[in-house]
């Protein structure tokens, strides 16, 4: 038996059995549960970030503030040609600087 116990196949089987045993006994969650838990965590994080965006859009709507800057200020980057990111991005940047960790992306 000592020769068999030293074989790579036996050692691999013992590791697999230990993983199976810990999963079956409830010490360790199975893969499906781990993936489901990660998916739930990601969904909650996304909802929190989305809340910051929606709150900013609602604020702009209630204050009658346009979400974008003027057309001549627009460019392909977030800052605009003259450093003006537009009202929405300026408010999101303000929230991030004020400590809203969910306003950053």
Short mmCIF file of C-alpha atoms in Angstrom, two decimals:
data_model
loop_
_atom_site.label_atom_id
_atom_site.label_comp_id
_atom_site.label_asym_id
_atom_site.label_seq_id
_atom_site.Cartn_x
_atom_site.Cartn_y
_atom_site.Cartn_z
CA UNK A 1 0.00 0.00 0.00
CA UNK A 2 2.84 2.43 0.64
CA UNK A 3 3.84 2.22 -3.02
CA UNK A 4 0.24 2.91 -4.10
CA UNK A 5 -0.08 5.86 -1.68
CA UNK A 6 3.00 7.46 -3.22
CA UNK A 7 1.56 7.38 -6.75
CA UNK A 8 0.47 10.69 -8.32
CA UNK A 9 -2.96 9.26 -9.19
CA UNK A 10 -3.62 8.34 -5.56
CA UNK A 11 -2.53 11.75 -4.29
CA UNK A 12 -4.75 13.49 -6.85
CA UNK A 13 -7.68 11.31 -5.85
CA UNK A 14 -7.14 12.13 -2.18
CA UNK A 15 -7.14 15.89 -2.90
CA UNK A 16 -10.34 15.55 -4.93
CA UNK A 17 -11.94 13.51 -2.18
CA UNK A 18 -11.00 16.14 0.41
CA UNK A 19 -12.66 18.83 -1.74
CA UNK A 20 -15.73 16.65 -2.19
CA UNK A 21 -15.92 15.93 1.53
CA UNK A 22 -15.66 19.61 2.50
CA UNK A 23 -18.38 20.50 -0.01
CA UNK A 24 -20.66 17.65 1.06
CA UNK A 25 -20.28 18.49 4.76
CA UNK A 26 -21.13 22.14 4.14
CA UNK A 27 -17.73 23.49 5.17
CA UNK A 28 -17.20 24.84 1.67
CA UNK A 29 -19.80 26.03 -0.84
CA UNK A 30 -20.06 24.24 -4.16
CA UNK A 31 -19.10 25.99 -7.39
CA UNK A 32 -22.68 26.85 -8.37
CA UNK A 33 -23.27 28.51 -5.00
CA UNK A 34 -19.99 30.42 -5.20
CA UNK A 35 -20.88 31.68 -8.69
CA UNK A 36 -24.39 32.61 -7.57
CA UNK A 37 -23.01 34.49 -4.58
CA UNK A 38 -20.54 36.41 -6.78
CA UNK A 39 -23.33 37.21 -9.25
CA UNK A 40 -25.51 38.53 -6.41
CA UNK A 41 -22.64 40.66 -5.07
CA UNK A 42 -21.99 42.11 -8.53
CA UNK A 43 -25.70 42.86 -9.05
CA UNK A 44 -25.88 44.68 -5.69
CA UNK A 45 -22.78 46.73 -6.54
CA UNK A 46 -24.24 47.64 -9.93
CA UNK A 47 -27.53 48.71 -8.34
CA UNK A 48 -25.66 50.95 -5.90
CA UNK A 49 -23.70 52.57 -8.74
CA UNK A 50 -26.84 52.96 -10.82
CA UNK A 51 -28.53 54.69 -7.89
CA UNK A 52 -25.85 57.41 -7.97
CA UNK A 53 -26.40 57.94 -11.70
CA UNK A 54 -30.21 58.00 -11.44
CA UNK A 55 -30.11 60.38 -8.47
CA UNK A 56 -27.94 62.77 -10.47
CA UNK A 57 -30.25 62.59 -13.53
CA UNK A 58 -33.32 63.22 -11.33
CA UNK A 59 -31.56 66.17 -9.67
CA UNK A 60 -30.78 67.67 -13.07
CA UNK A 61 -34.39 67.18 -14.18
CA UNK A 62 -35.86 68.78 -11.06
CA UNK A 63 -33.49 71.75 -11.35
CA UNK A 64 -34.09 72.05 -15.12
CA UNK A 65 -30.37 71.51 -15.80
CA UNK A 66 -29.37 70.09 -19.17
CA UNK A 67 -27.39 66.86 -18.90
CA UNK A 68 -24.89 67.90 -21.56
CA UNK A 69 -22.94 71.06 -22.27
CA UNK A 70 -23.14 73.14 -25.42
CA UNK A 71 -22.52 71.45 -28.77
CA UNK A 72 -19.36 73.45 -29.44
CA UNK A 73 -17.97 72.21 -26.11
CA UNK A 74 -18.46 68.54 -26.95
CA UNK A 75 -15.59 66.32 -27.91
CA UNK A 76 -14.81 62.62 -27.85
CA UNK A 77 -13.20 62.78 -24.41
CA UNK A 78 -14.97 63.40 -21.13
CA UNK A 79 -13.52 66.85 -20.53
CA UNK A 80 -14.67 68.63 -23.69
CA UNK A 81 -12.52 70.89 -25.79
CA UNK A 82 -12.36 73.66 -23.20
CA UNK A 83 -12.21 71.48 -20.08
CA UNK A 84 -16.00 71.51 -19.58
CA UNK A 85 -17.28 67.93 -19.20
CA UNK A 86 -20.94 68.91 -19.38
CA UNK A 87 -23.37 69.21 -16.49
CA UNK A 88 -23.99 65.50 -15.86
CA UNK A 89 -20.31 64.52 -15.83
CA UNK A 90 -19.45 67.60 -13.77
CA UNK A 91 -22.03 66.57 -11.16
CA UNK A 92 -20.80 62.96 -11.16
CA UNK A 93 -17.22 64.20 -10.70
CA UNK A 94 -18.42 66.48 -7.90
CA UNK A 95 -20.13 63.54 -6.17
CA UNK A 96 -16.97 61.46 -6.46
CA UNK A 97 -14.82 64.27 -5.04
CA UNK A 98 -17.34 64.73 -2.21
CA UNK A 99 -16.91 61.11 -1.17
CA UNK A 100 -19.53 59.16 -3.14
CA UNK A 101 -17.41 56.12 -3.92
CA UNK A 102 -20.16 54.75 -6.17
CA UNK A 103 -20.09 57.78 -8.48
CA UNK A 104 -16.72 56.78 -9.88
CA UNK A 105 -16.53 54.24 -12.62
#
